[in-house]
Coordinates of C-alpha atoms in Angstrom, one line a residue:
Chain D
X1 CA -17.6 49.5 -52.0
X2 CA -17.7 50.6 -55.9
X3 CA -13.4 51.1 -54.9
X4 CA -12.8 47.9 -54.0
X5 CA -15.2 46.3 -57.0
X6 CA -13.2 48.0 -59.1
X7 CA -10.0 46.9 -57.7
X8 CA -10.9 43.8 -57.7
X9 CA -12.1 43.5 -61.4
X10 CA -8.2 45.4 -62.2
X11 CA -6.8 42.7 -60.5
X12 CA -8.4 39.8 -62.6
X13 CA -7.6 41.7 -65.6
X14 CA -3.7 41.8 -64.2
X15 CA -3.9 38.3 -63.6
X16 CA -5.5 37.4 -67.0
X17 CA -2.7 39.2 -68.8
X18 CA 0.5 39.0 -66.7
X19 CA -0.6 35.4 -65.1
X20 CA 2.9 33.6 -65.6
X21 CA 5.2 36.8 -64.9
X22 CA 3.0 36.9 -61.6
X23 CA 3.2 33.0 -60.7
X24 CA 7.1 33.1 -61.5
X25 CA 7.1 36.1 -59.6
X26 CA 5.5 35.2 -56.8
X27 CA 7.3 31.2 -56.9
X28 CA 10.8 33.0 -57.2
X29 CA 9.7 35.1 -53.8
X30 CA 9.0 32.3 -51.9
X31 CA 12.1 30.0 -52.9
X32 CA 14.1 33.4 -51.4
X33 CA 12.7 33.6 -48.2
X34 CA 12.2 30.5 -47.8
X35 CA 15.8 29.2 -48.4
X36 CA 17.3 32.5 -46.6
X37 CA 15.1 31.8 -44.0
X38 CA 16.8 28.6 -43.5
X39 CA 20.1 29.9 -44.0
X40 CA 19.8 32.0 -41.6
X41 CA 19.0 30.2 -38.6
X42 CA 21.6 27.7 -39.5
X43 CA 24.0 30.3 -38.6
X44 CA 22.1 32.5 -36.3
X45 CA 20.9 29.5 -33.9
X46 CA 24.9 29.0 -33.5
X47 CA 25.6 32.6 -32.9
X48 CA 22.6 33.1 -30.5
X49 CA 23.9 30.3 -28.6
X50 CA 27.5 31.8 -28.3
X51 CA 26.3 34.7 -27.4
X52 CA 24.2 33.9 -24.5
X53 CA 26.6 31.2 -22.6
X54 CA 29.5 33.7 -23.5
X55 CA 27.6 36.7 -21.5
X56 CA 28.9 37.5 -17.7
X57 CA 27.0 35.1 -15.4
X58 CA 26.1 32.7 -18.0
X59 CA 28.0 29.5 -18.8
X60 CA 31.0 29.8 -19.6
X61 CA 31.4 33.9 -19.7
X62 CA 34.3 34.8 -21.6
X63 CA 33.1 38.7 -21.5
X64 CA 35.3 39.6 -25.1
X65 CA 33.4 37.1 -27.0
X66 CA 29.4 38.4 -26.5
X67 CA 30.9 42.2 -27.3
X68 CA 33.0 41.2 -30.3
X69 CA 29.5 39.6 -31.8
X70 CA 27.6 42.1 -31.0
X71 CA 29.5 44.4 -32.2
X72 CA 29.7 42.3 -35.6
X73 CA 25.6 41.8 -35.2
X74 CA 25.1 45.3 -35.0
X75 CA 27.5 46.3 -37.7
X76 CA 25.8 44.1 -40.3
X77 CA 22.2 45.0 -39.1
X78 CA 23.0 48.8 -39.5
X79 CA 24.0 48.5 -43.0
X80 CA 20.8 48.8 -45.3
X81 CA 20.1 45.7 -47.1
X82 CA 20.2 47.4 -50.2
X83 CA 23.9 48.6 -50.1
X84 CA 25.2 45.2 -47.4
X85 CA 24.2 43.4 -51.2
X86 CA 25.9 45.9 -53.5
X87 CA 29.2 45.5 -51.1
X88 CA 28.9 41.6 -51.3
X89 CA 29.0 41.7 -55.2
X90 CA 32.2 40.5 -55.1
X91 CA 32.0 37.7 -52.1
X92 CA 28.7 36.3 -53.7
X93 CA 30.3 36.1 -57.0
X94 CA 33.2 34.3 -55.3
X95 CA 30.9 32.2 -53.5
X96 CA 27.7 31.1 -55.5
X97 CA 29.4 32.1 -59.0
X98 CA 26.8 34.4 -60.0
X99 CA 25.1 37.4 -58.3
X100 CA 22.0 36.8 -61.0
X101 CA 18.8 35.1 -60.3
X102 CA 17.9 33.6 -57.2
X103 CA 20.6 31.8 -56.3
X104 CA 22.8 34.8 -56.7
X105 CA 20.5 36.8 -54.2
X106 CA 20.1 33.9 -51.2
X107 CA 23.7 34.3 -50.1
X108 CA 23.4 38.0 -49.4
X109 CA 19.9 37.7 -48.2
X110 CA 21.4 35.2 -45.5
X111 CA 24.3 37.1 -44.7
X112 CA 22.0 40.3 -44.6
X113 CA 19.4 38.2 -42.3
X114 CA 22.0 36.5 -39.9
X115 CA 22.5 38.8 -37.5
X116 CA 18.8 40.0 -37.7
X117 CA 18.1 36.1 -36.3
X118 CA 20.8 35.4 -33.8
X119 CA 19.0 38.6 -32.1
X120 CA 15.4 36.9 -32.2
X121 CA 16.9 33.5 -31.3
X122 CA 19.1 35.7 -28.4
X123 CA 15.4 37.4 -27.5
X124 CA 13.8 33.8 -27.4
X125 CA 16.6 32.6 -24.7
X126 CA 16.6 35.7 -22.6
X127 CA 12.4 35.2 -22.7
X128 CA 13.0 32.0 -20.4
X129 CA 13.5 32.3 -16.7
X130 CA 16.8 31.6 -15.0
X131 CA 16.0 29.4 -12.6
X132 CA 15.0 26.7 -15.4
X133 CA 18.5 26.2 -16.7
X134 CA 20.0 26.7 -13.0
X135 CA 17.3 23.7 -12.4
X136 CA 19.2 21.9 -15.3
X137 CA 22.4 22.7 -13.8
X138 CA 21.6 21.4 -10.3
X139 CA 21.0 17.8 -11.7
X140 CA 24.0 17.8 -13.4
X141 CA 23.6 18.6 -17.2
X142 CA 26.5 19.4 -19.4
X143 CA 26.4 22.6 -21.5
X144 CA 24.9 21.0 -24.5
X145 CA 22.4 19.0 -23.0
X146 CA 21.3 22.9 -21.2
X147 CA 21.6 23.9 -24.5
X148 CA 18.9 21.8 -26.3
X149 CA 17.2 20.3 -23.5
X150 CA 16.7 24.3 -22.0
X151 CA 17.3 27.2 -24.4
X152 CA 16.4 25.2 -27.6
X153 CA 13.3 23.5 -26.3
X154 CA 11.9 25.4 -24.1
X155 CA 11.8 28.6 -26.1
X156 CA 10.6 26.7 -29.1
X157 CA 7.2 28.6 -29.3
X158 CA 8.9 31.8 -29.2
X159 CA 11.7 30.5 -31.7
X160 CA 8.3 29.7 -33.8
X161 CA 6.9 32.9 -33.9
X162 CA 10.2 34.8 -33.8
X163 CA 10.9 33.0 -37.2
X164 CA 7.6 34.2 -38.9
X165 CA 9.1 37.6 -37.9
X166 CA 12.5 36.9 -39.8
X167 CA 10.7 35.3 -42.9
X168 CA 8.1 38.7 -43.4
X169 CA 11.5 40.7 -42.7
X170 CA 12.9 38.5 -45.6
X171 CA 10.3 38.9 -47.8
X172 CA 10.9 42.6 -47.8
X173 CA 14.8 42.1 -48.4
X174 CA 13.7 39.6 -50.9
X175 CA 11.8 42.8 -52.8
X176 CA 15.3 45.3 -52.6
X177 CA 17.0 41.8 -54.5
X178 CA 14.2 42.3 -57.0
X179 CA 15.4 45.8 -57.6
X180 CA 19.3 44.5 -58.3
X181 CA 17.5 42.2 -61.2
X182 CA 17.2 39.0 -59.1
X183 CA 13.5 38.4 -59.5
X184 CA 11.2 37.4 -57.6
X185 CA 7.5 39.8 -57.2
X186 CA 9.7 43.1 -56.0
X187 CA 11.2 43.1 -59.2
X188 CA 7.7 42.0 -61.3
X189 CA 6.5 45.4 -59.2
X190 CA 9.7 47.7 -60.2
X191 CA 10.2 46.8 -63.9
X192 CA 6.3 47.3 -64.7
X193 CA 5.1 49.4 -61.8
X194 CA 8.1 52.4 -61.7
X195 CA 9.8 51.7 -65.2
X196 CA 6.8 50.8 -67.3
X197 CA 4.1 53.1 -65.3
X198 CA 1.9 50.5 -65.1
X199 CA 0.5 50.4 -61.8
X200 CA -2.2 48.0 -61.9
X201 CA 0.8 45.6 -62.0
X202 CA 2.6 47.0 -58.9
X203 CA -1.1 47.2 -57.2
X204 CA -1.3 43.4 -57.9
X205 CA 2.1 42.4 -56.3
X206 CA 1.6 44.3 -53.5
X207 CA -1.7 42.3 -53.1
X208 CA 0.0 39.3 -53.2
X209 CA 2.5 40.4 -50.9
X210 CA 0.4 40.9 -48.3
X211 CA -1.1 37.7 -48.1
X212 CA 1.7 36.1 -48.4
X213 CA 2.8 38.1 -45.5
X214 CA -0.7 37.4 -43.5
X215 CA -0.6 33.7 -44.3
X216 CA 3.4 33.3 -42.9
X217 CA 1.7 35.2 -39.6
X218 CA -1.2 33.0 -39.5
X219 CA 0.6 29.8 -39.7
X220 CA 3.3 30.6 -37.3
X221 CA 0.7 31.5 -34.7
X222 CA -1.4 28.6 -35.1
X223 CA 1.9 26.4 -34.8
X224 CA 3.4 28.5 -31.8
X225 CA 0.2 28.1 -30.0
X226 CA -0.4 24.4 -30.6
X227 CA 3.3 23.8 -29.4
X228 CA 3.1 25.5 -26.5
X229 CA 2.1 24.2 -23.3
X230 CA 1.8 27.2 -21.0
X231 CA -1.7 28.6 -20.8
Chain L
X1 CA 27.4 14.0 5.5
X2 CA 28.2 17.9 4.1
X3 CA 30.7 19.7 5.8
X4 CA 31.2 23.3 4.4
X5 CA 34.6 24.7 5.9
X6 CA 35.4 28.2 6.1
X7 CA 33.3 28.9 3.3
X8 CA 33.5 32.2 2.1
X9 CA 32.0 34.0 -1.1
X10 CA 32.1 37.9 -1.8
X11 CA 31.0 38.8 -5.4
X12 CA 32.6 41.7 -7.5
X13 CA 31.1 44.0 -9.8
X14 CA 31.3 47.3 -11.2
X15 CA 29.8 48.7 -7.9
X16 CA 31.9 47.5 -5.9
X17 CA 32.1 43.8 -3.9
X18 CA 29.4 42.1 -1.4
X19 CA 30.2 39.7 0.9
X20 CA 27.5 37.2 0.9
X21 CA 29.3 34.8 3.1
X22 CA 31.9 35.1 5.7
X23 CA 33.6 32.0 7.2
X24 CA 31.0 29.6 7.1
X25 CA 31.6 26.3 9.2
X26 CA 28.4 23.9 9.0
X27 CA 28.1 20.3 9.3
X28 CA 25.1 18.5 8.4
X29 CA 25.1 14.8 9.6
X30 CA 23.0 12.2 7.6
X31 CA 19.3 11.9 8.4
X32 CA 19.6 15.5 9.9
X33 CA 16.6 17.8 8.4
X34 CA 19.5 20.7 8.7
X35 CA 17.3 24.8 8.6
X36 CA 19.0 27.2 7.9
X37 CA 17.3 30.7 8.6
X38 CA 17.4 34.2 8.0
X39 CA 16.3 37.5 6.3
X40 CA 16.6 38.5 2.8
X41 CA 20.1 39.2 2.1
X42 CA 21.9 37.1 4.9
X43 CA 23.2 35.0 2.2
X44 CA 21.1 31.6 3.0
X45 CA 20.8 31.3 -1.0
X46 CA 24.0 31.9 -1.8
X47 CA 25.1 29.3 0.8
X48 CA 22.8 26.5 -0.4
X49 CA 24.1 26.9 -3.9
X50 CA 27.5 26.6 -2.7
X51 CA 26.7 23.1 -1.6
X52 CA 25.8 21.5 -5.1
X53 CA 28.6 24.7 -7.0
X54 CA 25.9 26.1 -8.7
X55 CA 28.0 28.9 -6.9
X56 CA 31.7 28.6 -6.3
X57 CA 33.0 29.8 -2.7
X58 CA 36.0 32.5 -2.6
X59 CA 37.7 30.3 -0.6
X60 CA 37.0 27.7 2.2
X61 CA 36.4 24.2 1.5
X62 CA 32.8 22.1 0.6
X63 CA 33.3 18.1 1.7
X64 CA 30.8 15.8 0.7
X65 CA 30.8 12.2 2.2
X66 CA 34.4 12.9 3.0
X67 CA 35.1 14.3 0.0
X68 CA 36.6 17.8 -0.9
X69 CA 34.7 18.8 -4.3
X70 CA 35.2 22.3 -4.2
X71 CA 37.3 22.5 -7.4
X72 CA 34.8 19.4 -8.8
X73 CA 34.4 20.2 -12.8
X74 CA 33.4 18.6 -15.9
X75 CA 31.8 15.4 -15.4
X76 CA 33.0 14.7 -11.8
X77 CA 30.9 17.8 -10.7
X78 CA 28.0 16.4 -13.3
X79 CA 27.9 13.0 -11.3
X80 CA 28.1 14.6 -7.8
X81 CA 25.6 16.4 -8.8
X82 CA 23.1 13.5 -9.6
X83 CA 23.9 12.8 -5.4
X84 CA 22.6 15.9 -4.6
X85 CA 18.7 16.4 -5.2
X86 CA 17.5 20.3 -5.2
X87 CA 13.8 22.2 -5.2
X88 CA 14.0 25.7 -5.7
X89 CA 11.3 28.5 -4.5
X90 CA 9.6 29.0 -8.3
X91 CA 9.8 25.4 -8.2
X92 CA 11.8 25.9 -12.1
X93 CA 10.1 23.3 -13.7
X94 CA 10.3 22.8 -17.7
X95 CA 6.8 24.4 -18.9
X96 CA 7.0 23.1 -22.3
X97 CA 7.3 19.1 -21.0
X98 CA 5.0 17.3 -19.1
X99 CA 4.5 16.0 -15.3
X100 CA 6.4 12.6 -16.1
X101 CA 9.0 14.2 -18.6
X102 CA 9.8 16.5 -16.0
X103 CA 10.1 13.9 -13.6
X104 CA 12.8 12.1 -15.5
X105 CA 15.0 15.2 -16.6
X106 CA 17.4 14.1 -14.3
X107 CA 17.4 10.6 -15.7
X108 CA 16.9 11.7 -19.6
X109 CA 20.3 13.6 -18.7
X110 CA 22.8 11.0 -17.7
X111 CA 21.2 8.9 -20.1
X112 CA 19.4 5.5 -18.7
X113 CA 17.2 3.5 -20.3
X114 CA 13.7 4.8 -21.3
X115 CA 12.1 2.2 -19.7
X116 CA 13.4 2.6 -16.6
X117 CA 13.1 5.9 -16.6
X118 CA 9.6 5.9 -17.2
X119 CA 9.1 3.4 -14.4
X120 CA 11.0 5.1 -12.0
X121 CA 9.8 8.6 -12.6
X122 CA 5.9 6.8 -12.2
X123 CA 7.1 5.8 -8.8
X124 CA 8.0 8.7 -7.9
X125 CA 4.7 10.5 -9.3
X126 CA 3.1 7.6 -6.8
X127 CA 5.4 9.0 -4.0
X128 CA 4.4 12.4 -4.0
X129 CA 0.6 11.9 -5.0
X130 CA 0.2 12.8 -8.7
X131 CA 0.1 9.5 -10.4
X132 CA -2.9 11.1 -12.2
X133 CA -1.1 14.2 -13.4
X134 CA 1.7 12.5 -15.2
X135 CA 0.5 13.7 -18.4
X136 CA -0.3 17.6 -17.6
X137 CA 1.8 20.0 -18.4
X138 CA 3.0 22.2 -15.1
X139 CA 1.0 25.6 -16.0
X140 CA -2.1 23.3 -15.5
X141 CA -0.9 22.7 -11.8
X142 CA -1.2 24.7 -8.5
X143 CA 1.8 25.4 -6.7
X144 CA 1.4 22.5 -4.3
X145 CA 1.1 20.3 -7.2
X146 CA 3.9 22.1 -9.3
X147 CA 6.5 21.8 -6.1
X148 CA 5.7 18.1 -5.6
X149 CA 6.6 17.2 -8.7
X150 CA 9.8 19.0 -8.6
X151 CA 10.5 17.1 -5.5
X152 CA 9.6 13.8 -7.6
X153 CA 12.4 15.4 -10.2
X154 CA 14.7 16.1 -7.4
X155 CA 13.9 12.3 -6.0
X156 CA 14.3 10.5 -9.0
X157 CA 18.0 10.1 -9.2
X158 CA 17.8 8.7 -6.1
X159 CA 20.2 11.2 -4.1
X160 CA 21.5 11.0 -0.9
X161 CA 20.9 14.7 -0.2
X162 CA 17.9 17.3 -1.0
X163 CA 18.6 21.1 -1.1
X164 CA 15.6 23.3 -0.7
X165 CA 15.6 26.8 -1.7
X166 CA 12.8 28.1 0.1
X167 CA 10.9 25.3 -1.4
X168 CA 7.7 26.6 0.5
X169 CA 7.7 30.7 0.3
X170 CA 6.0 30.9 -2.7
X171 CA 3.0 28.6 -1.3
X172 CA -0.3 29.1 1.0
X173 CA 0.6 28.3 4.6
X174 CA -1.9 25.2 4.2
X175 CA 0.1 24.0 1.0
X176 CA 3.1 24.6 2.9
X177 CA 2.1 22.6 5.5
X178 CA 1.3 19.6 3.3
X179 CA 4.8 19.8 1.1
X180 CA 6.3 19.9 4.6
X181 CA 5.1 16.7 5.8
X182 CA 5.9 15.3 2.5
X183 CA 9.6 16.2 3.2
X184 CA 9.6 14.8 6.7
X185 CA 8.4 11.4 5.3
X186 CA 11.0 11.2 2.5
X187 CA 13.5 12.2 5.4
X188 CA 12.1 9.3 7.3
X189 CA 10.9 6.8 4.7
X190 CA 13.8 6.9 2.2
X191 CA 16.5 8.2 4.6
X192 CA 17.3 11.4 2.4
X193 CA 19.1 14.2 4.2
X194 CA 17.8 17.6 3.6
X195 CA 19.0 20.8 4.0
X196 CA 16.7 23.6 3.7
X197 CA 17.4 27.4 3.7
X198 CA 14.2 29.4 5.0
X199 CA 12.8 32.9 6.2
X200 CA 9.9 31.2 7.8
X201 CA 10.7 30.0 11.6
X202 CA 7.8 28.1 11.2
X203 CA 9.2 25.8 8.5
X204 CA 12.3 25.2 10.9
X205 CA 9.9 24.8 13.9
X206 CA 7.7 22.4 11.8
X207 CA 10.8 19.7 10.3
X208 CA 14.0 20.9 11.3
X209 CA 16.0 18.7 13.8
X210 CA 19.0 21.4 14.2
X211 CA 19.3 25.4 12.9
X212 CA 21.4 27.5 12.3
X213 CA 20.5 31.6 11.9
X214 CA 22.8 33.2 9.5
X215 CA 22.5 37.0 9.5
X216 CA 24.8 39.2 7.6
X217 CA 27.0 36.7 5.8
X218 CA 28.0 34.8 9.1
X219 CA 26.3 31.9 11.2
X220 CA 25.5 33.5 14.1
X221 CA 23.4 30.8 16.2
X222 CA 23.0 26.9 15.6
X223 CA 22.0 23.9 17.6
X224 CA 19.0 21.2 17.7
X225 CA 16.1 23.2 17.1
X226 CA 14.7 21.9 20.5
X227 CA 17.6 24.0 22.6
X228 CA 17.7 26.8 20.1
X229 CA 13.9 27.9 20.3
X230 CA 14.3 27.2 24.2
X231 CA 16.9 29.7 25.0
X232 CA 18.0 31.9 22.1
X233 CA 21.2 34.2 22.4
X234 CA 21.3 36.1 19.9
X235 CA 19.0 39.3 19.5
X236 CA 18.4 38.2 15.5
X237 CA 17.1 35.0 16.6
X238 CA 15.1 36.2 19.0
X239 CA 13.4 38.6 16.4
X240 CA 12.6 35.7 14.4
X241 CA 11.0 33.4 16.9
X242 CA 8.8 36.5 17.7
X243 CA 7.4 36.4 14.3
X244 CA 6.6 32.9 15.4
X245 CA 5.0 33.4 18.5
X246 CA 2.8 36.0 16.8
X247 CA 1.7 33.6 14.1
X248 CA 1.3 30.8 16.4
X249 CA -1.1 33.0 18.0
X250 CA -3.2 33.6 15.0
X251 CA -3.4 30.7 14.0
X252 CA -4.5 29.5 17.3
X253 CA -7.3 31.7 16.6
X254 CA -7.8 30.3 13.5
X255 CA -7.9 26.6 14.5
X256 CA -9.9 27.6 17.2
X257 CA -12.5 29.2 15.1
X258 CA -11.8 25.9 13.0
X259 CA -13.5 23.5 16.0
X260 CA -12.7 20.2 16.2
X261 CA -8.8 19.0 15.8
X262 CA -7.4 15.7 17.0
X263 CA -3.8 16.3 17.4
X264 CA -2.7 12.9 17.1
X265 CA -4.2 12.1 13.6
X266 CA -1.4 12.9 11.9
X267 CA 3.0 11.9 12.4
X268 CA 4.3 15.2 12.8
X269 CA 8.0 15.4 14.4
X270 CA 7.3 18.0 17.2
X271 CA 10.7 20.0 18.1
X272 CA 8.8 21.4 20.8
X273 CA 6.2 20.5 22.6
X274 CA 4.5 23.6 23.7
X275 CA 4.5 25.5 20.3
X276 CA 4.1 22.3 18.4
X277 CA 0.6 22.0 19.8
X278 CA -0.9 24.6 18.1
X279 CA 0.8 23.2 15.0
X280 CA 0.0 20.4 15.3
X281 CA -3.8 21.5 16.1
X282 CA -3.3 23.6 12.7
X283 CA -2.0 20.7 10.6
X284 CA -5.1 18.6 11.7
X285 CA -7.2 21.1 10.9
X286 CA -6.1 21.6 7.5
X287 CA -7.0 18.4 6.9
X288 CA -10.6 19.4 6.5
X289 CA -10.7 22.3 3.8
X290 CA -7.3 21.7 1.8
X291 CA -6.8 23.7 -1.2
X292 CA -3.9 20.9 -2.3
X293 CA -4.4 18.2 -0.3
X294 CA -2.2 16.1 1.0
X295 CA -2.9 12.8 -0.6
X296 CA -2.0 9.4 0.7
X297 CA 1.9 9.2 0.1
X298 CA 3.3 5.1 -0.1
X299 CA 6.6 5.4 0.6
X300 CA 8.2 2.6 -1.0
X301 CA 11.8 2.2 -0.8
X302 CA 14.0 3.6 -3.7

C-alpha cells in the first residue's frame, strides 16, 4: 500500500513540474496513432480485400497475386519498426518533406503498420463462414456488392476490435518514433528517463501509456459488442 | 424447366483429381418437386451448385427455360441468378442484419426501390410465418425459424426455381417436417419448381414427385417417386429405402405412443399410400407438441 502511496504522490509531483512536456507528450502520441491508424486501413482494407478474392477458390483466384503480397506483407512486417523508419529516411523526406516531428513520423508508421492491418482485416474475412458469401453469390451479387455487403459488413465487429489491436500496436511504434526525435510520450520517456536519469519521468509516461492503452481496449469492446448482433 | 446435359465436373488439386460428377442427364419439368438422393460424397452438392454456377461443370451443358447458360458471366449470370431461388443446409444467413434485411438481400442487390422492398420482403415474412420476427436478428432464432426466413430470402425475388441444399439436415425431424410442408405449399400455391438434393429418403418420400439416386458421381436410378419406392433396381437404392422402412417403424412407435392422430387434418401429397400413413399419422401428431410450429401460412400470390 505505502508503494503505491508513494508512487502516486511521485506522480503528482511529475505532473506539477513537467505538466506541459507531459500534455504535449501525450497530445503528440495520440495525433500518431491516431492518424497512422487511419492510414493504415486506408491501404490495408484494399490489400485485405485483394488478397482474399485473389486466393484459390475465392473470387476471382489469380494464385500469383495473394503470394506476391504476402510475400511483400511479410517482408515489411519482419523488418523491426525501428530500422523499416531509419530505411525510409529518404522516401519520407521525398514524401512529407521532413522526417521531423509528427508529421515526419506518420508516413513510416503507416507504411510500418500496413501490412500489420491488411493481416487483421485478412483474419476478420477468413473469421466469416463460407456459405454467407456463397449465399450472396447464389442471388446474384457482383464482386463488390460481396465485398461490402459480406466481408466488409459482416465482419465489422471483428474489424472493430481487430483495429484496437492495430492502434495499441501503433502506440508502441509511435514510442520507437519518439526515440528518432519525433515526439510524442516515447520520446518525453527517453530524453528524461535514459538520457537525463530521471526516472520518475519515464515512470509517469509509462503510466499514461497504459491507460491510454486500456482506454483504446475498453472502447473498442464496448463498440464491438454493441455492433454485434450474434449472441 | 432445367435440363443438365452430360454434365460432368472432376476437380484438380495437388492430390490428385476427383470426379464428383460423371455424365449427368436430368430433367426437371416445371411444378416438379425434383429429389435428388444419396450419401455423402455422391456428388448431390456439387450437382445442385452446378444448376445456379456457383460451380462450373467440366463439360456437359446446364439449359434453363431453353436456354444454354453454362458459360453465363458478368451480369447475364447475375440476372439468371435472381430466377433461381436457393436455401442452403446452415441456412447462411447474414448474422449481423436482421430478419427483414435479410429478407430483402436479394432485392437490396439488384437495386429496387426501398419501399418495395420492404413491402415485399414483409409479405414474404407473412408467407413463411414470422411477421413478428422481422426485427430479430437470426442468432435469436431456432433453426426452423432461421431456415424459413432464408426461404422468405430465397422467395423474395420472385424465382421460378428453388434449390435446396439439404435445407432440412441440420433440423429436428419435427422442424423438418414443418419446413417440408412449407415447401410443398409454395410448390403448390406459387407454382415454384424445386429441386432438392437430400440424404434423407424420408424428405423424398415426404414432397418429392420424381427421384433420382446418384451414387458415385453418376445417376444411377430416377423415376416418379411413386414407381421408384415400389420396385427399386438398384442395390444403393434399396439400402436407402431400408433406412426408411426402419424409421417409419420407429416412428410408428412413436406416434403410436403419441395417441390420437387424424390423418386427414393436414394436405400432405402422399407418394405412397402405404408408407405415407405413418407419415402422415406422424405429421399430425407433431401438431400437438411442436418445438417450431408450423404456423398458419397465407399464400398469397407473388
Amino acid at each position: 500500500m505505502e508503494f503505491f502511496t508513494d508512487l502516486i504522490n511521485a506522480a503528482d509531483r511529475v505532473f506539477v513540474a513537467h505538466w506541459p512536456l507531459l500534455l504535449k507528450g501525450t497530445i503528440d502520441t495520440l495525433l500518431m496513432v491516431v492518424f497512422s491508424t487511419l492510414g493504415a486501413y486506408v491501404l490495408g482494407i484494399p490489400l485485405a480485400v485483394i488478397l482474399k478474392i485473389t486466393r484459390p477458390g475465392s473470387l476471382h483466384p489469380i494464385p500469383v497475386v495473394p503470394v506476391v503480397i504476402g510475400w511483400i506483407v511479410n517482408m515489411g512486417r519482419s523488418i523491426p519498426y525501428i530500422i523499416l523508419m531509419i530505411v525510409l529516411i529518404p522516401v519520407t523526406r521525398a514524401v512529407v518533406g521532413s522526417t521531423l516531428s509528427i508529421q515526419g513520423a506518420i508516413f513510416p508508421l503507416i507504411i510500418g503498420a500496413t501490412p500489420f492491418v491488411a493481416r487483421m482485416v485478412e483474419t476478420s474475412f477468413e473469421e466469416l463462414p463460407p456459405g454467407r458469401v456463397e449465399a450472396a453469390l447464389a442471388f446474384g451479387a457482383s464482386t463488390m456488392q460481396v465485398i461490402w455487403k459480406v466481408y466488409l459488413r459482416e465482419s465489422l465487429p471483428s474489424l472493430v476490435r481487430g483495429a484496437a489491436i492495430s492502434a495499441i500496436t501503433l502506440i508502441g511504434y509511435s514510442a520507437i518514433a519518439g526515440a528518432l526525435g519525433n515526439g510524442g510520450l516515447g520520446d518525453v520517456a527517453i530524453r528524461y528517463g535514459y538520457n537525463r536519469y530521471q526516472g520518475d519521468v519515464m515512470i509517469v509516461c509509462i503510466i499514461i501509456l497504459v491507460i491510454m492503452v486500456q482506454v483504446i481496449q475498453s472502447v473498442a469492446d464496448l463498440v464491438a459488442r454493441k455492433i454485434d448482433k450474434r449472441i | 424447366m432445367i435440363e443438365l446435359r452430360g454434365l460432368s465436373k472432376t476437380f484438380r488439386s495437388k492430390h490428385g483429381s476427383h470426379e464428383a460428377l460423371r455424365d449427368i442427364d436430368l430433367t426437371i419439368q416445371d411444378g416438379d418437386i425434383y429429389g435428388i438422393i444419396g450419401v455423402s460424397g455422391a456428388g448431390k452438392s456439387t450437382l445442385i451448385r452446378c444448376v445456379n454456377l456457383l460451380e462450373r461443370p467440366t463439360s456437359g451443358a446446364v439449359i434453363i427455360d431453353n436456354d444454354n447458360v453454362t458459360n453465363f458471366k458478368g451480369y447475364k449470370l447475375r440476372n439468371l441468378r435472381t430466377k433461381i431461388g436457393m436455401i442452403f443446409q446452415d441456412f447462411s444467413l447474414f448474422a449481423q442484419r436482421n430478419v427483414l434485411e435479410n429478407v430483402m438481400f436479394p432485392l437490396e442487390i439488384h437495386r429496387g426501390s426501398r419501399a418495395d422492398a420492404l413491402r415485399r420482403g414483409r409479405e414474404l415474412l407473412e408467407l413463411v410465418g414470422l411477421a413478428d420476427k422481422e426485427k430479430s436478428y437470426p442468432s435469436q432464432l431456432s433453426g426452423g425459424q432461421q431456415q424459413r426466413v432464408a426461404i422468405a430470402r430465397a422467395l423474395v425475388n420472385r424465382p421460378q426455381y428453388l434449390l435446396c441444399d439439404e435445407a432440412t439436415s441440420a433440423l429436428d425431424s419435427l422442424t423438418t417436417n414443418s419446413i417440408l410442408e412449407l415447401l410443398s405449399d409454395i410448390n403448390r400455391e406459387l407454382s415454384v419448381t424445386i429441386l432438392l438434393i437430400t440424404h434423407e429418403m424420408r424428405v423424398i418420400e415426404a414432397i418429392c414427385n420424381k427421384v433420382a439416386v446418384i451414387h458415385a458421381a453418376q445417376i444411377v436410378e430416377r423415376g416418379p417417386t411413386a414407381s421408384v419406392f415400389a420396385a427399386p433396381k438398384e442395390q444403393i437404392t434399396k439400402q436407402l429405402l431400408s433406412t426408411l422402412g426402419s424409421k417409419m417403424l420407429s416412428k410408428e412407435g412413436v406416434s403410436r405412443s403419441g395417441g390420437a392422430a387424424s390423418e386427414a387434418s393436414l394436405p400432405w401429397p402422399s407418394s405412397l399410400s402405404g408408407q405415407s400413413t405413418a407419415t402422415s399419422t406422424l405429421m399430425s401428431s407433431s401438431g400437438s407438441a411442436p418445438p417450431d410450429s408450423p404456423p398458419e401460412h397465407s399464400l398469397g400470390g407473388p
